[in-house]
Amino acid sequence: MSQITRPLLRMLAVLWTAVALALPAGAADTAEQRADRTAMLRTIERHAQSATDALGREHIDPAVLDVMGQLPRHAFVPDNMQDQAYDDRPLPIGYSQTISQPFIVALMTDLLGVEADDVVLEVGTGSGYQAAVLAELAHEVHSIEIIPGLAESAAERLDTQGFDNVETHLGDGYYGVDTAAPFDAIVVTAAATSVPPPLIAQLKPGGRMIIPVGSSFSLQHLMIVEKDEAGRVRTRQTLPVRFVPLTRGS
C-alpha cells in the first residue's frame, strides 16, 4: 500500500466515525443504509424543484436535509420493511397507518420553519420518525397519538434512539395537548376535513401550523396556517397530497 493511500484511508475512517457518532444512540447503520439515505436525499432535492410555489425556492432547507441524512429511518419501520425504508413512498406501519414519503416529511418540516428554541406539537406520532426529525431541530417536541399500540412502540423507539426532548402523549390529536401549550409550531401528519379550532387556539402568536386538509376520499391539500402577533389567523393552500385520515376518539 502506498504512503498516499494510508493517510487517505485514515481520513475516511475519521469521517465515518464522525457520522456514526452523529447518529442517535441505539442506531444500527450499514454502508448500504448510508448509501440508500444519500440516494433518498437526492430524490428529495429533485422533488423540491417542483415545489417552488410552496417553498419559495427550489431546494429544501439544508438543515432539514442534514438531519434526514443522518437519522436512521430504517429504525422507524417494521423489521420486514427495513430494506424499503429509504424508498420514495409511504410505508405501512400497522393499524392502517403509514410512515410518510421522505419528501413529504422534508417538505412539511421545511415549511414549519422550526427554530432551535421552539416547542413543537406533532399530531399523529405514528412510527416516531417525524418527531425524531423535529427533535433534532427544536428545543422540545410533544407528539400525540390516538392508537395505543403505535403510541407505545413510538415512545419506546424514540427512547431507544436517545431522543430525550420528545414527550409522547396518548389521546385524540384533534384537541392537541393543552397542558403543554402554547406551541411555536404544530404539524399534523393525518388529513383533517378542516383545521381543528383547538389546534389554532394552542398555536402561539407568530406561530405556524402545517396540516393536510381534505376528505380521505377526495383531493387533499397541504395547508399553511399562520397566526400573527395580534392573533389573526390566515391560511394558504399549497401542494395536493394524500394522507390517511385523522383518527378521532369516540
PDB file of C-alpha atoms in Angstrom:
ATOM      1  CA  MET A   1       0.000   0.000   0.000  1.00  0.00           C
ATOM      2  CA  SER A   2       1.393   3.434  -0.934  1.00  0.00           C
ATOM      3  CA  GLN A   3       2.135   6.223   1.548  1.00  0.00           C
ATOM      4  CA  ILE A   4      -0.505   8.370  -0.235  1.00  0.00           C
ATOM      5  CA  THR A   5      -3.261   5.807   0.292  1.00  0.00           C
ATOM      6  CA  ARG A   6      -2.704   5.293   4.025  1.00  0.00           C
ATOM      7  CA  PRO A   7      -3.433   8.931   5.038  1.00  0.00           C
ATOM      8  CA  LEU A   8      -6.479   8.908   2.792  1.00  0.00           C
ATOM      9  CA  LEU A   9      -7.819   5.793   4.481  1.00  0.00           C
ATOM     10  CA  ARG A  10      -7.169   7.289   7.919  1.00  0.00           C
ATOM     11  CA  MET A  11      -9.098  10.407   6.910  1.00  0.00           C
ATOM     12  CA  LEU A  12     -12.037   8.318   5.642  1.00  0.00           C
ATOM     13  CA  ALA A  13     -12.054   6.313   8.872  1.00  0.00           C
ATOM     14  CA  VAL A  14     -12.285   9.535  10.881  1.00  0.00           C
ATOM     15  CA  LEU A  15     -15.152  10.760   8.699  1.00  0.00           C
ATOM     16  CA  TRP A  16     -17.120   7.538   9.089  1.00  0.00           C
ATOM     17  CA  THR A  17     -16.554   7.645  12.854  1.00  0.00           C
ATOM     18  CA  ALA A  18     -17.938  11.191  12.928  1.00  0.00           C
ATOM     19  CA  VAL A  19     -21.026  10.085  11.047  1.00  0.00           C
ATOM     20  CA  ALA A  20     -21.562   7.170  13.414  1.00  0.00           C
ATOM     21  CA  LEU A  21     -21.225   9.419  16.459  1.00  0.00           C
ATOM     22  CA  ALA A  22     -23.759  11.853  14.984  1.00  0.00           C
ATOM     23  CA  LEU A  23     -26.416   9.152  14.838  1.00  0.00           C
ATOM     24  CA  PRO A  24     -28.856   8.844  17.746  1.00  0.00           C
ATOM     25  CA  ALA A  25     -27.978   6.300  20.401  1.00  0.00           C
ATOM     26  CA  GLY A  26     -29.028   2.771  19.537  1.00  0.00           C
ATOM     27  CA  ALA A  27     -28.992   3.278  15.763  1.00  0.00           C
ATOM     28  CA  ALA A  28     -27.500   0.441  13.753  1.00  0.00           C
ATOM     29  CA  ASP A  29     -26.198   1.688  10.442  1.00  0.00           C
ATOM     30  CA  THR A  30     -24.587  -0.116   7.493  1.00  0.00           C
ATOM     31  CA  ALA A  31     -22.762   1.181   4.441  1.00  0.00           C
ATOM     32  CA  GLU A  32     -25.727   0.137   2.302  1.00  0.00           C
ATOM     33  CA  GLN A  33     -28.146   2.066   4.511  1.00  0.00           C
ATOM     34  CA  ARG A  34     -25.931   5.154   4.354  1.00  0.00           C
ATOM     35  CA  ALA A  35     -25.895   4.863   0.555  1.00  0.00           C
ATOM     36  CA  ASP A  36     -29.684   4.475   0.499  1.00  0.00           C
ATOM     37  CA  ARG A  37     -30.009   7.585   2.673  1.00  0.00           C
ATOM     38  CA  THR A  38     -27.819   9.569   0.286  1.00  0.00           C
ATOM     39  CA  ALA A  39     -29.985   8.434  -2.638  1.00  0.00           C
ATOM     40  CA  MET A  40     -33.081   9.449  -0.644  1.00  0.00           C
ATOM     41  CA  LEU A  41     -31.687  12.966  -0.235  1.00  0.00           C
ATOM     42  CA  ARG A  42     -31.059  13.254  -3.963  1.00  0.00           C
ATOM     43  CA  THR A  43     -34.678  12.264  -4.636  1.00  0.00           C
ATOM     44  CA  ILE A  44     -35.937  14.808  -2.106  1.00  0.00           C
ATOM     45  CA  GLU A  45     -33.925  17.532  -3.818  1.00  0.00           C
ATOM     46  CA  ARG A  46     -35.368  16.579  -7.217  1.00  0.00           C
ATOM     47  CA  HIS A  47     -38.913  16.772  -5.867  1.00  0.00           C
ATOM     48  CA  ALA A  48     -38.195  20.149  -4.277  1.00  0.00           C
ATOM     49  CA  GLN A  49     -37.680  21.669  -7.718  1.00  0.00           C
ATOM     50  CA  SER A  50     -41.379  21.137  -8.437  1.00  0.00           C
ATOM     51  CA  ALA A  51     -42.492  22.575  -5.081  1.00  0.00           C
ATOM     52  CA  THR A  52     -41.244  26.135  -5.554  1.00  0.00           C
ATOM     53  CA  ASP A  53     -44.701  27.653  -5.029  1.00  0.00           C
ATOM     54  CA  ALA A  54     -44.870  26.133  -1.565  1.00  0.00           C
ATOM     55  CA  LEU A  55     -41.214  26.653  -0.588  1.00  0.00           C
ATOM     56  CA  GLY A  56     -40.478  29.923  -2.348  1.00  0.00           C
ATOM     57  CA  ARG A  57     -37.260  28.331  -3.654  1.00  0.00           C
ATOM     58  CA  GLU A  58     -36.052  25.224  -5.471  1.00  0.00           C
ATOM     59  CA  HIS A  59     -34.443  23.428  -2.552  1.00  0.00           C
ATOM     60  CA  ILE A  60     -35.148  22.057   0.910  1.00  0.00           C
ATOM     61  CA  ASP A  61     -33.514  23.811   3.860  1.00  0.00           C
ATOM     62  CA  PRO A  62     -30.016  22.275   4.188  1.00  0.00           C
ATOM     63  CA  ALA A  63     -30.535  21.902   7.956  1.00  0.00           C
ATOM     64  CA  VAL A  64     -33.520  19.621   7.303  1.00  0.00           C
ATOM     65  CA  LEU A  65     -31.570  17.590   4.754  1.00  0.00           C
ATOM     66  CA  ASP A  66     -28.650  17.278   7.174  1.00  0.00           C
ATOM     67  CA  VAL A  67     -30.927  15.812   9.858  1.00  0.00           C
ATOM     68  CA  MET A  68     -32.611  13.391   7.459  1.00  0.00           C
ATOM     69  CA  GLY A  69     -29.223  12.429   6.051  1.00  0.00           C
ATOM     70  CA  GLN A  70     -28.074  11.250   9.478  1.00  0.00           C
ATOM     71  CA  LEU A  71     -31.294   9.882  11.001  1.00  0.00           C
ATOM     72  CA  PRO A  72     -31.702   6.091  10.611  1.00  0.00           C
ATOM     73  CA  ARG A  73     -35.151   5.958   9.000  1.00  0.00           C
ATOM     74  CA  HIS A  74     -34.842   2.160   8.894  1.00  0.00           C
ATOM     75  CA  ALA A  75     -35.143   2.159  12.692  1.00  0.00           C
ATOM     76  CA  PHE A  76     -38.669   3.582  12.363  1.00  0.00           C
ATOM     77  CA  VAL A  77     -40.204   0.993  10.031  1.00  0.00           C
ATOM     78  CA  PRO A  78     -41.283  -2.622  10.684  1.00  0.00           C
ATOM     79  CA  ASP A  79     -38.450  -5.161  10.655  1.00  0.00           C
ATOM     80  CA  ASN A  80     -39.737  -6.790   7.472  1.00  0.00           C
ATOM     81  CA  MET A  81     -39.565  -3.471   5.595  1.00  0.00           C
ATOM     82  CA  GLN A  82     -36.058  -2.373   6.598  1.00  0.00           C
ATOM     83  CA  ASP A  83     -34.763  -2.763   3.048  1.00  0.00           C
ATOM     84  CA  GLN A  84     -37.503  -0.396   1.810  1.00  0.00           C
ATOM     85  CA  ALA A  85     -37.036   2.277   4.486  1.00  0.00           C
ATOM     86  CA  TYR A  86     -35.488   4.838   2.122  1.00  0.00           C
ATOM     87  CA  ASP A  87     -37.841   4.244  -0.812  1.00  0.00           C
ATOM     88  CA  ASP A  88     -39.623   7.278  -2.244  1.00  0.00           C
ATOM     89  CA  ARG A  89     -43.034   6.322  -0.892  1.00  0.00           C
ATOM     90  CA  PRO A  90     -45.013   5.926   2.307  1.00  0.00           C
ATOM     91  CA  LEU A  91     -44.762   2.555   4.048  1.00  0.00           C
ATOM     92  CA  PRO A  92     -47.301   0.717   6.230  1.00  0.00           C
ATOM     93  CA  ILE A  93     -46.548   0.657   9.951  1.00  0.00           C
ATOM     94  CA  GLY A  94     -49.621  -1.267  11.117  1.00  0.00           C
ATOM     95  CA  TYR A  95     -53.096  -0.223  12.321  1.00  0.00           C
ATOM     96  CA  SER A  96     -53.864   1.053   8.761  1.00  0.00           C
ATOM     97  CA  GLN A  97     -51.304   3.838   9.262  1.00  0.00           C
ATOM     98  CA  THR A  98     -48.160   4.787   7.337  1.00  0.00           C
ATOM     99  CA  ILE A  99     -44.791   6.473   7.683  1.00  0.00           C
ATOM    100  CA  SER A 100     -44.875   9.364   5.221  1.00  0.00           C
ATOM    101  CA  GLN A 101     -42.907   9.592   1.980  1.00  0.00           C
ATOM    102  CA  PRO A 102     -39.465  11.086   2.770  1.00  0.00           C
ATOM    103  CA  PHE A 103     -40.054  14.131   0.548  1.00  0.00           C
ATOM    104  CA  ILE A 104     -43.299  14.950   2.359  1.00  0.00           C
ATOM    105  CA  VAL A 105     -41.507  14.720   5.724  1.00  0.00           C
ATOM    106  CA  ALA A 106     -38.795  17.055   4.416  1.00  0.00           C
ATOM    107  CA  LEU A 107     -41.301  19.464   2.883  1.00  0.00           C
ATOM    108  CA  MET A 108     -43.532  19.713   5.958  1.00  0.00           C
ATOM    109  CA  THR A 109     -40.526  20.138   8.244  1.00  0.00           C
ATOM    110  CA  ASP A 110     -39.107  22.849   5.998  1.00  0.00           C
ATOM    111  CA  LEU A 111     -42.441  24.701   5.775  1.00  0.00           C
ATOM    112  CA  LEU A 112     -42.779  24.566   9.558  1.00  0.00           C
ATOM    113  CA  GLY A 113     -39.647  26.712   9.924  1.00  0.00           C
ATOM    114  CA  VAL A 114     -38.611  25.277  13.291  1.00  0.00           C
ATOM    115  CA  GLU A 115     -36.003  27.166  15.315  1.00  0.00           C
ATOM    116  CA  ALA A 116     -33.659  25.840  17.981  1.00  0.00           C
ATOM    117  CA  ASP A 117     -35.610  27.213  20.966  1.00  0.00           C
ATOM    118  CA  ASP A 118     -39.083  26.224  19.688  1.00  0.00           C
ATOM    119  CA  VAL A 119     -41.595  23.988  21.396  1.00  0.00           C
ATOM    120  CA  VAL A 120     -43.374  21.939  18.731  1.00  0.00           C
ATOM    121  CA  LEU A 121     -46.530  19.818  18.678  1.00  0.00           C
ATOM    122  CA  GLU A 122     -46.909  16.869  16.318  1.00  0.00           C
ATOM    123  CA  VAL A 123     -50.379  15.380  15.864  1.00  0.00           C
ATOM    124  CA  GLY A 124     -50.068  11.740  14.798  1.00  0.00           C
ATOM    125  CA  THR A 125     -46.901  10.167  16.217  1.00  0.00           C
ATOM    126  CA  GLY A 126     -47.118   7.085  14.013  1.00  0.00           C
ATOM    127  CA  SER A 127     -43.702   5.408  13.972  1.00  0.00           C
ATOM    128  CA  GLY A 128     -41.997   8.392  15.632  1.00  0.00           C
ATOM    129  CA  TYR A 129     -39.890   9.367  12.598  1.00  0.00           C
ATOM    130  CA  GLN A 130     -41.313  12.860  12.081  1.00  0.00           C
ATOM    131  CA  ALA A 131     -40.962  13.548  15.808  1.00  0.00           C
ATOM    132  CA  ALA A 132     -37.324  12.450  15.624  1.00  0.00           C
ATOM    133  CA  VAL A 133     -36.640  14.818  12.711  1.00  0.00           C
ATOM    134  CA  LEU A 134     -38.242  17.694  14.616  1.00  0.00           C
ATOM    135  CA  ALA A 135     -36.362  16.800  17.803  1.00  0.00           C
ATOM    136  CA  GLU A 136     -33.044  17.443  16.042  1.00  0.00           C
ATOM    137  CA  LEU A 137     -34.186  20.960  15.111  1.00  0.00           C
ATOM    138  CA  ALA A 138     -36.332  22.132  18.046  1.00  0.00           C
ATOM    139  CA  HIS A 139     -35.863  22.531  21.787  1.00  0.00           C
ATOM    140  CA  GLU A 140     -38.815  20.305  22.718  1.00  0.00           C
ATOM    141  CA  VAL A 141     -41.334  18.158  20.851  1.00  0.00           C
ATOM    142  CA  HIS A 142     -44.714  16.938  22.080  1.00  0.00           C
ATOM    143  CA  SER A 143     -46.287  14.229  19.943  1.00  0.00           C
ATOM    144  CA  ILE A 144     -49.803  12.843  20.399  1.00  0.00           C
ATOM    145  CA  GLU A 145     -51.098   9.540  19.010  1.00  0.00           C
ATOM    146  CA  ILE A 146     -54.608   8.101  19.368  1.00  0.00           C
ATOM    147  CA  ILE A 147     -53.699   4.451  18.638  1.00  0.00           C
ATOM    148  CA  PRO A 148     -52.283   2.883  21.830  1.00  0.00           C
ATOM    149  CA  GLY A 149     -50.086   0.327  20.042  1.00  0.00           C
ATOM    150  CA  LEU A 150     -48.405   2.988  17.923  1.00  0.00           C
ATOM    151  CA  ALA A 151     -48.067   5.416  20.838  1.00  0.00           C
ATOM    152  CA  GLU A 152     -46.337   2.770  22.950  1.00  0.00           C
ATOM    153  CA  SER A 153     -43.983   1.498  20.250  1.00  0.00           C
ATOM    154  CA  ALA A 154     -43.041   5.012  19.114  1.00  0.00           C
ATOM    155  CA  ALA A 155     -42.288   6.071  22.694  1.00  0.00           C
ATOM    156  CA  GLU A 156     -40.030   3.037  23.172  1.00  0.00           C
ATOM    157  CA  ARG A 157     -38.320   3.609  19.820  1.00  0.00           C
ATOM    158  CA  LEU A 158     -37.646   7.290  20.486  1.00  0.00           C
ATOM    159  CA  ASP A 159     -36.287   6.449  23.924  1.00  0.00           C
ATOM    160  CA  THR A 160     -34.022   3.748  22.480  1.00  0.00           C
ATOM    161  CA  GLN A 161     -32.735   6.194  19.868  1.00  0.00           C
ATOM    162  CA  GLY A 162     -31.859   8.685  22.616  1.00  0.00           C
ATOM    163  CA  PHE A 163     -34.423  11.426  21.963  1.00  0.00           C
ATOM    164  CA  ASP A 164     -34.872  12.839  25.444  1.00  0.00           C
ATOM    165  CA  ASN A 165     -36.513  16.059  24.215  1.00  0.00           C
ATOM    166  CA  VAL A 166     -39.600  14.272  22.839  1.00  0.00           C
ATOM    167  CA  GLU A 167     -42.625  13.662  25.056  1.00  0.00           C
ATOM    168  CA  THR A 168     -45.270  11.341  23.656  1.00  0.00           C
ATOM    169  CA  HIS A 169     -48.950  11.510  24.596  1.00  0.00           C
ATOM    170  CA  LEU A 170     -51.838   9.099  24.088  1.00  0.00           C
ATOM    171  CA  GLY A 171     -55.062  10.826  23.059  1.00  0.00           C
ATOM    172  CA  ASP A 172     -57.191  12.495  20.407  1.00  0.00           C
ATOM    173  CA  GLY A 173     -54.900  14.820  18.460  1.00  0.00           C
ATOM    174  CA  TYR A 174     -57.844  16.958  17.314  1.00  0.00           C
ATOM    175  CA  TYR A 175     -57.690  18.538  20.783  1.00  0.00           C
ATOM    176  CA  GLY A 176     -53.920  18.910  20.840  1.00  0.00           C
ATOM    177  CA  VAL A 177     -52.025  18.851  24.141  1.00  0.00           C
ATOM    178  CA  ASP A 178     -53.450  21.711  26.153  1.00  0.00           C
ATOM    179  CA  THR A 179     -51.184  21.085  29.153  1.00  0.00           C
ATOM    180  CA  ALA A 180     -48.061  21.807  27.069  1.00  0.00           C
ATOM    181  CA  ALA A 181     -49.471  24.699  25.005  1.00  0.00           C
ATOM    182  CA  PRO A 182     -48.894  27.197  23.536  1.00  0.00           C
ATOM    183  CA  PHE A 183     -46.685  25.904  20.725  1.00  0.00           C
ATOM    184  CA  ASP A 184     -44.354  27.755  18.393  1.00  0.00           C
ATOM    185  CA  ALA A 185     -45.205  25.295  15.625  1.00  0.00           C
ATOM    186  CA  ILE A 186     -47.692  22.480  15.010  1.00  0.00           C
ATOM    187  CA  VAL A 187     -47.512  19.755  12.373  1.00  0.00           C
ATOM    188  CA  VAL A 188     -50.396  17.390  11.662  1.00  0.00           C
ATOM    189  CA  THR A 189     -49.498  14.141   9.914  1.00  0.00           C
ATOM    190  CA  ALA A 190     -53.023  12.984   9.023  1.00  0.00           C
ATOM    191  CA  ALA A 191     -55.732  14.643   6.933  1.00  0.00           C
ATOM    192  CA  ALA A 192     -58.440  16.632   8.690  1.00  0.00           C
ATOM    193  CA  THR A 193     -61.632  17.770   6.973  1.00  0.00           C
ATOM    194  CA  SER A 194     -60.968  21.245   8.388  1.00  0.00           C
ATOM    195  CA  VAL A 195     -58.380  22.895  10.629  1.00  0.00           C
ATOM    196  CA  PRO A 196     -59.211  21.903  14.247  1.00  0.00           C
ATOM    197  CA  PRO A 197     -60.041  25.012  16.327  1.00  0.00           C
ATOM    198  CA  PRO A 198     -58.279  23.612  19.447  1.00  0.00           C
ATOM    199  CA  LEU A 199     -55.012  23.477  17.491  1.00  0.00           C
ATOM    200  CA  ILE A 200     -55.405  27.071  16.336  1.00  0.00           C
ATOM    201  CA  ALA A 201     -56.008  28.066  19.958  1.00  0.00           C
ATOM    202  CA  GLN A 202     -52.809  26.280  21.053  1.00  0.00           C
ATOM    203  CA  LEU A 203     -50.657  27.996  18.418  1.00  0.00           C
ATOM    204  CA  LYS A 204     -48.605  30.916  19.730  1.00  0.00           C
ATOM    205  CA  PRO A 205     -48.965  34.359  18.149  1.00  0.00           C
ATOM    206  CA  GLY A 206     -46.326  34.378  15.438  1.00  0.00           C
ATOM    207  CA  GLY A 207     -46.593  30.587  15.147  1.00  0.00           C
ATOM    208  CA  ARG A 208     -47.228  28.334  12.176  1.00  0.00           C
ATOM    209  CA  MET A 209     -49.111  25.085  11.573  1.00  0.00           C
ATOM    210  CA  ILE A 210     -48.738  22.683   8.639  1.00  0.00           C
ATOM    211  CA  ILE A 211     -51.740  20.408   8.091  1.00  0.00           C
ATOM    212  CA  PRO A 212     -53.201  18.335   5.244  1.00  0.00           C
ATOM    213  CA  VAL A 213     -56.868  19.273   4.774  1.00  0.00           C
ATOM    214  CA  GLY A 214     -59.490  17.408   2.768  1.00  0.00           C
ATOM    215  CA  SER A 215     -61.571  14.271   2.681  1.00  0.00           C
ATOM    216  CA  SER A 216     -59.904  10.863   2.669  1.00  0.00           C
ATOM    217  CA  PHE A 217     -61.960  10.090  -0.443  1.00  0.00           C
ATOM    218  CA  SER A 218     -61.071  13.231  -2.423  1.00  0.00           C
ATOM    219  CA  LEU A 219     -58.204  15.640  -3.032  1.00  0.00           C
ATOM    220  CA  GLN A 220     -56.322  16.911  -0.002  1.00  0.00           C
ATOM    221  CA  HIS A 221     -54.013  19.926   0.111  1.00  0.00           C
ATOM    222  CA  LEU A 222     -51.163  20.784   2.405  1.00  0.00           C
ATOM    223  CA  MET A 223     -52.204  23.955   4.205  1.00  0.00           C
ATOM    224  CA  ILE A 224     -50.077  26.554   5.978  1.00  0.00           C
ATOM    225  CA  VAL A 225     -51.833  28.180   8.929  1.00  0.00           C
ATOM    226  CA  GLU A 226     -50.204  31.274  10.428  1.00  0.00           C
ATOM    227  CA  LYS A 227     -51.189  33.282  13.479  1.00  0.00           C
ATOM    228  CA  ASP A 228     -49.837  36.836  13.599  1.00  0.00           C
ATOM    229  CA  GLU A 229     -48.763  38.680  16.726  1.00  0.00           C
ATOM    230  CA  ALA A 230     -52.273  40.136  17.099  1.00  0.00           C
ATOM    231  CA  GLY A 231     -53.778  36.650  16.999  1.00  0.00           C
ATOM    232  CA  ARG A 232     -55.217  36.942  13.496  1.00  0.00           C
ATOM    233  CA  VAL A 233     -55.152  33.697  11.510  1.00  0.00           C
ATOM    234  CA  ARG A 234     -54.530  33.318   7.810  1.00  0.00           C
ATOM    235  CA  THR A 235     -54.268  30.177   5.723  1.00  0.00           C
ATOM    236  CA  ARG A 236     -52.570  29.290   2.455  1.00  0.00           C
ATOM    237  CA  GLN A 237     -53.187  26.165   0.405  1.00  0.00           C
ATOM    238  CA  THR A 238     -50.169  24.529  -1.228  1.00  0.00           C
ATOM    239  CA  LEU A 239     -49.493  21.142  -2.812  1.00  0.00           C
ATOM    240  CA  PRO A 240     -52.004  18.318  -3.351  1.00  0.00           C
ATOM    241  CA  VAL A 241     -51.207  15.396  -1.035  1.00  0.00           C
ATOM    242  CA  ARG A 242     -52.640  12.085   0.126  1.00  0.00           C
ATOM    243  CA  PHE A 243     -52.660  11.262   3.846  1.00  0.00           C
ATOM    244  CA  VAL A 244     -54.508   8.757   5.978  1.00  0.00           C
ATOM    245  CA  PRO A 245     -57.482  10.447   7.718  1.00  0.00           C
ATOM    246  CA  LEU A 246     -57.108  11.999  11.146  1.00  0.00           C
ATOM    247  CA  THR A 247     -58.464   9.356  13.538  1.00  0.00           C
ATOM    248  CA  ARG A 248     -60.896  10.708  16.119  1.00  0.00           C
ATOM    249  CA  GLY A 249     -61.888   9.417  19.529  1.00  0.00           C
ATOM    250  CA  SER A 250     -65.360   8.051  20.171  1.00  0.00           C
TER     251      SER A 250
END
